[in-house]
Amino acid sequence: MSITQPRFLPYRSLKHQKSRCHMGNLLKVLTYNDLEQGPNFFLDFEHAQPTEAETAVWNQVNAVLEEAQTILAELQSYTGAGLEIREAIQNPNDLQLQEKAWNAVCPLVAKLKRFYEFSLRLENALRSLLEALTSPPYAPTQHLEREQALAKQFAEILHFTLTFDEFKMTNPAIQNDFSYYRRTLSRNRINNLQLDAESDVNNEMANRMSLFYAEATPMLKTLSNATTKFVSENKTLPIEDTTDCLSTMACVCRVMLETPEYRSRFTNTETLLFCMRVMVGVIILYDHVHPVGAFAKTSKIDMKGCIKVLKDQPSTSTEGLLNALRYTTRHLNDDTTSKQIRALLQ
């Protein structure tokens, strides 16, 4: 599976080509969900180039995103060393089978290490984008209008994250291979043996990787932690600046998905799935960062509308996204969540 290369087009009115829409009206639309009027702009995930002001951050993030497609391809083709491991466990005294299993697992663990190290680079890229998209004096909505190439990269990170985690959740070989590797490392330390591969993934690195892969959705957990850390470290920046950036992205995605006039402007069929992934990703981040979450009545995200637009799509393309809302959000089961929303996600 390849990542689509969505880009933003400049801010445009769908109704006419007048001068730019009034920002006060735009803020009213996005904050109060005036659905009859609807947001009078379109973020085209298929085209954009960074402005001069965006270039430095864009180049930094792009260097990370260029590797994302390779990471996904390697994860999708990950088959594991299940056969070799079973034979080694069933024949513990057969040194040849032990060596065969170890030689099969080591390159796979090296690959898992690359995935983990990429998550650290992705975390830094997200931080750079959050700084750019929430910095004073502009409001988050103004940032999305002014720096659409950066907003597109933010969307691409979310798309990668949910795709990576879907692949990981459906591949038990990852956990099995890594567990075998760690058991073998422990056994070798007890027997005072040093194996060549241990220098690449030593015990300290193995511990960090173990925490990463123990998560059902490790990349999403990385982004959630990074966003929460960004908010806590930037005490002079109101938390609303970060959460409003997320809720605005969710609103834009939802409206584009549920409005035929917007959807008809997509030229790539994969952009629809891209838009759904981004919407779910920002909802989950919002739910982890905002004190009361995405499901409360006071939330700036129209959760009923978002869930409905997902359910209106073929289940084959949305079931994983609905499961992400069910199982990776923080506040779904809070008392403040309405029975209607819980019923929608049953």
PDB file of C-alpha atoms in Angstrom, residues 157-319:
ATOM      1  CA  ILE A 157       1.675  12.287   9.463  1.00  0.00           C
ATOM      2  CA  LEU A 158      -1.762  11.329  10.758  1.00  0.00           C
ATOM      3  CA  HIS A 159      -2.476   9.262   7.653  1.00  0.00           C
ATOM      4  CA  PHE A 160       0.828   7.406   8.037  1.00  0.00           C
ATOM      5  CA  THR A 161       0.226   6.854  11.755  1.00  0.00           C
ATOM      6  CA  LEU A 162      -3.174   5.215  11.394  1.00  0.00           C
ATOM      7  CA  THR A 163      -1.997   3.110   8.434  1.00  0.00           C
ATOM      8  CA  PHE A 164       1.091   1.908  10.326  1.00  0.00           C
ATOM      9  CA  ASP A 165      -0.958   0.958  13.374  1.00  0.00           C
ATOM     10  CA  GLU A 166      -3.535  -0.919  11.300  1.00  0.00           C
ATOM     11  CA  PHE A 167      -0.752  -3.023   9.762  1.00  0.00           C
ATOM     12  CA  LYS A 168       0.847  -3.602  13.155  1.00  0.00           C
ATOM     13  CA  MET A 169      -2.389  -4.664  14.864  1.00  0.00           C
ATOM     14  CA  THR A 170      -3.046  -7.336  12.240  1.00  0.00           C
ATOM     15  CA  ASN A 171       0.452  -8.836  12.368  1.00  0.00           C
ATOM     16  CA  PRO A 172       1.085 -10.911  15.531  1.00  0.00           C
ATOM     17  CA  ALA A 173       4.480 -11.996  14.162  1.00  0.00           C
ATOM     18  CA  ILE A 174       5.960  -8.678  15.305  1.00  0.00           C
ATOM     19  CA  GLN A 175       5.328  -9.342  18.982  1.00  0.00           C
ATOM     20  CA  ASN A 176       6.257 -13.030  18.663  1.00  0.00           C
ATOM     21  CA  ASP A 177       9.576 -12.306  16.957  1.00  0.00           C
ATOM     22  CA  PHE A 178      10.530  -9.608  19.418  1.00  0.00           C
ATOM     23  CA  SER A 179       9.568 -11.708  22.442  1.00  0.00           C
ATOM     24  CA  TYR A 180      11.756 -14.540  21.188  1.00  0.00           C
ATOM     25  CA  TYR A 181      14.625 -12.121  20.611  1.00  0.00           C
ATOM     26  CA  ARG A 182      14.392 -10.765  24.160  1.00  0.00           C
ATOM     27  CA  ARG A 183      14.188 -14.238  25.698  1.00  0.00           C
ATOM     28  CA  THR A 184      17.276 -15.259  23.787  1.00  0.00           C
ATOM     29  CA  LEU A 185      19.117 -12.136  24.897  1.00  0.00           C
ATOM     30  CA  SER A 186      18.270 -12.874  28.533  1.00  0.00           C
ATOM     31  CA  ARG A 187      19.356 -16.483  28.208  1.00  0.00           C
ATOM     32  CA  ASN A 188      22.657 -15.442  26.667  1.00  0.00           C
ATOM     33  CA  ARG A 189      23.359 -12.933  29.443  1.00  0.00           C
ATOM     34  CA  ILE A 190      22.743 -15.647  32.022  1.00  0.00           C
ATOM     35  CA  ASN A 191      25.191 -17.873  30.148  1.00  0.00           C
ATOM     36  CA  ASN A 192      27.659 -14.986  29.653  1.00  0.00           C
ATOM     37  CA  LEU A 193      27.369 -15.195  25.879  1.00  0.00           C
ATOM     38  CA  GLN A 194      27.694 -12.155  23.618  1.00  0.00           C
ATOM     39  CA  LEU A 195      25.982 -12.334  20.222  1.00  0.00           C
ATOM     40  CA  ASP A 196      26.846 -10.078  17.294  1.00  0.00           C
ATOM     41  CA  ALA A 197      23.322  -8.702  16.916  1.00  0.00           C
ATOM     42  CA  GLU A 198      23.232  -7.543  20.535  1.00  0.00           C
ATOM     43  CA  SER A 199      25.453  -4.596  19.654  1.00  0.00           C
ATOM     44  CA  ASP A 200      22.728  -3.352  17.282  1.00  0.00           C
ATOM     45  CA  VAL A 201      19.782  -3.899  19.639  1.00  0.00           C
ATOM     46  CA  ASN A 202      21.188  -4.097  23.143  1.00  0.00           C
ATOM     47  CA  ASN A 203      19.138  -4.633  26.264  1.00  0.00           C
ATOM     48  CA  GLU A 204      18.481  -0.921  26.826  1.00  0.00           C
ATOM     49  CA  MET A 205      17.223  -0.433  23.273  1.00  0.00           C
ATOM     50  CA  ALA A 206      15.213  -3.661  23.539  1.00  0.00           C
ATOM     51  CA  ASN A 207      13.472  -2.310  26.649  1.00  0.00           C
ATOM     52  CA  ARG A 208      12.441   0.880  24.858  1.00  0.00           C
ATOM     53  CA  MET A 209      11.276  -1.051  21.818  1.00  0.00           C
ATOM     54  CA  SER A 210       9.322  -3.432  24.035  1.00  0.00           C
ATOM     55  CA  LEU A 211       7.321  -0.545  25.506  1.00  0.00           C
ATOM     56  CA  PHE A 212       6.666   0.784  21.995  1.00  0.00           C
ATOM     57  CA  TYR A 213       5.433  -2.503  20.495  1.00  0.00           C
ATOM     58  CA  ALA A 214       3.424  -3.428  23.595  1.00  0.00           C
ATOM     59  CA  GLU A 215       0.981  -0.668  22.588  1.00  0.00           C
ATOM     60  CA  ALA A 216      -1.896  -1.756  20.358  1.00  0.00           C
ATOM     61  CA  THR A 217      -1.378   1.438  18.330  1.00  0.00           C
ATOM     62  CA  PRO A 218       2.252   2.450  18.958  1.00  0.00           C
ATOM     63  CA  MET A 219       2.533   5.297  16.435  1.00  0.00           C
ATOM     64  CA  LEU A 220      -0.696   6.882  17.632  1.00  0.00           C
ATOM     65  CA  LYS A 221       0.504   6.585  21.218  1.00  0.00           C
ATOM     66  CA  THR A 222       3.735   8.326  20.186  1.00  0.00           C
ATOM     67  CA  LEU A 223       1.837  11.234  18.612  1.00  0.00           C
ATOM     68  CA  SER A 224      -0.574  11.491  21.557  1.00  0.00           C
ATOM     69  CA  ASN A 225       2.307  11.627  24.032  1.00  0.00           C
ATOM     70  CA  ALA A 226       4.153  14.153  21.866  1.00  0.00           C
ATOM     71  CA  THR A 227       1.099  16.417  21.628  1.00  0.00           C
ATOM     72  CA  THR A 228       0.428  16.210  25.375  1.00  0.00           C
ATOM     73  CA  LYS A 229       4.098  16.968  26.064  1.00  0.00           C
ATOM     74  CA  PHE A 230       3.995  19.917  23.663  1.00  0.00           C
ATOM     75  CA  VAL A 231       1.041  21.403  25.555  1.00  0.00           C
ATOM     76  CA  SER A 232       2.605  20.848  28.993  1.00  0.00           C
ATOM     77  CA  GLU A 233       5.981  22.333  27.986  1.00  0.00           C
ATOM     78  CA  ASN A 234       4.473  25.435  26.366  1.00  0.00           C
ATOM     79  CA  LYS A 235       2.773  26.859  29.427  1.00  0.00           C
ATOM     80  CA  THR A 236       2.463  30.351  27.904  1.00  0.00           C
ATOM     81  CA  LEU A 237       0.526  28.922  24.954  1.00  0.00           C
ATOM     82  CA  PRO A 238      -3.168  28.388  25.752  1.00  0.00           C
ATOM     83  CA  ILE A 239      -4.137  24.731  25.405  1.00  0.00           C
ATOM     84  CA  GLU A 240      -7.023  25.893  23.221  1.00  0.00           C
ATOM     85  CA  ASP A 241      -4.549  26.969  20.530  1.00  0.00           C
ATOM     86  CA  THR A 242      -3.514  23.337  20.120  1.00  0.00           C
ATOM     87  CA  THR A 243      -6.948  21.757  20.522  1.00  0.00           C
ATOM     88  CA  ASP A 244      -8.566  24.334  18.208  1.00  0.00           C
ATOM     89  CA  CYS A 245      -6.047  23.420  15.533  1.00  0.00           C
ATOM     90  CA  LEU A 246      -7.118  19.767  15.873  1.00  0.00           C
ATOM     91  CA  SER A 247     -10.856  20.446  16.023  1.00  0.00           C
ATOM     92  CA  THR A 248     -10.646  22.726  12.986  1.00  0.00           C
ATOM     93  CA  MET A 249      -8.918  19.990  10.971  1.00  0.00           C
ATOM     94  CA  ALA A 250     -11.603  17.508  12.034  1.00  0.00           C
ATOM     95  CA  CYS A 251     -14.360  19.912  10.992  1.00  0.00           C
ATOM     96  CA  VAL A 252     -12.787  20.584   7.606  1.00  0.00           C
ATOM     97  CA  CYS A 253     -12.387  16.869   6.888  1.00  0.00           C
ATOM     98  CA  ARG A 254     -15.938  16.048   7.969  1.00  0.00           C
ATOM     99  CA  VAL A 255     -17.513  18.752   5.832  1.00  0.00           C
ATOM    100  CA  MET A 256     -15.470  17.750   2.782  1.00  0.00           C
ATOM    101  CA  LEU A 257     -16.514  14.119   3.230  1.00  0.00           C
ATOM    102  CA  GLU A 258     -20.222  14.769   3.698  1.00  0.00           C
ATOM    103  CA  THR A 259     -20.627  17.425   0.987  1.00  0.00           C
ATOM    104  CA  PRO A 260     -20.888  16.071  -2.594  1.00  0.00           C
ATOM    105  CA  GLU A 261     -19.745  19.382  -4.044  1.00  0.00           C
ATOM    106  CA  TYR A 262     -16.490  19.110  -2.106  1.00  0.00           C
ATOM    107  CA  ARG A 263     -15.958  15.389  -2.694  1.00  0.00           C
ATOM    108  CA  SER A 264     -16.394  15.822  -6.431  1.00  0.00           C
ATOM    109  CA  ARG A 265     -13.261  17.945  -6.457  1.00  0.00           C
ATOM    110  CA  PHE A 266     -11.060  15.032  -5.376  1.00  0.00           C
ATOM    111  CA  THR A 267      -9.192  13.752  -8.427  1.00  0.00           C
ATOM    112  CA  ASN A 268      -7.620  10.759  -6.674  1.00  0.00           C
ATOM    113  CA  THR A 269      -9.868   8.013  -5.277  1.00  0.00           C
ATOM    114  CA  GLU A 270      -7.448   7.405  -2.391  1.00  0.00           C
ATOM    115  CA  THR A 271      -7.940  10.966  -1.167  1.00  0.00           C
ATOM    116  CA  LEU A 272     -11.291   9.960   0.341  1.00  0.00           C
ATOM    117  CA  LEU A 273      -9.652   7.396   2.630  1.00  0.00           C
ATOM    118  CA  PHE A 274      -6.858   9.846   3.348  1.00  0.00           C
ATOM    119  CA  CYS A 275      -9.402  12.436   4.489  1.00  0.00           C
ATOM    120  CA  MET A 276     -11.158   9.894   6.749  1.00  0.00           C
ATOM    121  CA  ARG A 277      -7.890   8.835   8.376  1.00  0.00           C
ATOM    122  CA  VAL A 278      -6.896  12.430   9.038  1.00  0.00           C
ATOM    123  CA  MET A 279     -10.283  13.194  10.586  1.00  0.00           C
ATOM    124  CA  VAL A 280     -10.044  10.201  12.936  1.00  0.00           C
ATOM    125  CA  GLY A 281      -6.425  10.979  13.784  1.00  0.00           C
ATOM    126  CA  VAL A 282      -7.109  14.553  14.867  1.00  0.00           C
ATOM    127  CA  ILE A 283     -10.162  13.413  16.869  1.00  0.00           C
ATOM    128  CA  ILE A 284      -8.014  10.952  18.820  1.00  0.00           C
ATOM    129  CA  LEU A 285      -5.279  13.525  19.433  1.00  0.00           C
ATOM    130  CA  TYR A 286      -7.892  16.046  20.548  1.00  0.00           C
ATOM    131  CA  ASP A 287      -9.423  13.488  22.918  1.00  0.00           C
ATOM    132  CA  HIS A 288      -6.029  12.783  24.495  1.00  0.00           C
ATOM    133  CA  VAL A 289      -5.006  16.426  24.885  1.00  0.00           C
ATOM    134  CA  HIS A 290      -8.242  18.248  25.741  1.00  0.00           C
ATOM    135  CA  PRO A 291      -9.195  18.048  29.452  1.00  0.00           C
ATOM    136  CA  VAL A 292     -12.777  16.880  28.747  1.00  0.00           C
ATOM    137  CA  GLY A 293     -12.083  15.184  25.431  1.00  0.00           C
ATOM    138  CA  ALA A 294     -13.812  14.962  22.069  1.00  0.00           C
ATOM    139  CA  PHE A 295     -17.059  13.301  23.157  1.00  0.00           C
ATOM    140  CA  ALA A 296     -18.410  15.816  25.665  1.00  0.00           C
ATOM    141  CA  LYS A 297     -21.209  18.223  24.708  1.00  0.00           C
ATOM    142  CA  THR A 298     -18.768  21.108  25.087  1.00  0.00           C
ATOM    143  CA  SER A 299     -16.378  19.588  22.535  1.00  0.00           C
ATOM    144  CA  LYS A 300     -15.740  21.675  19.426  1.00  0.00           C
ATOM    145  CA  ILE A 301     -15.864  18.495  17.322  1.00  0.00           C
ATOM    146  CA  ASP A 302     -19.203  17.306  15.945  1.00  0.00           C
ATOM    147  CA  MET A 303     -18.700  13.675  16.910  1.00  0.00           C
ATOM    148  CA  LYS A 304     -22.128  12.535  15.695  1.00  0.00           C
ATOM    149  CA  GLY A 305     -21.427  14.003  12.293  1.00  0.00           C
ATOM    150  CA  CYS A 306     -17.933  12.504  12.150  1.00  0.00           C
ATOM    151  CA  ILE A 307     -19.129   9.017  13.081  1.00  0.00           C
ATOM    152  CA  LYS A 308     -22.040   9.223  10.666  1.00  0.00           C
ATOM    153  CA  VAL A 309     -19.812  10.206   7.754  1.00  0.00           C
ATOM    154  CA  LEU A 310     -17.604   7.175   8.507  1.00  0.00           C
ATOM    155  CA  LYS A 311     -20.585   4.833   8.701  1.00  0.00           C
ATOM    156  CA  ASP A 312     -21.854   6.127   5.369  1.00  0.00           C
ATOM    157  CA  GLN A 313     -18.731   4.687   3.687  1.00  0.00           C
ATOM    158  CA  PRO A 314     -18.150   0.989   2.838  1.00  0.00           C
ATOM    159  CA  SER A 315     -17.342  -0.905   6.058  1.00  0.00           C
ATOM    160  CA  THR A 316     -14.205  -2.422   4.513  1.00  0.00           C
ATOM    161  CA  SER A 317     -12.547   0.985   4.458  1.00  0.00           C
ATOM    162  CA  THR A 318     -13.857   2.373   7.762  1.00  0.00           C
ATOM    163  CA  GLU A 319     -14.101  -0.481  10.282  1.00  0.00           C
TER     164      GLU A 319
END
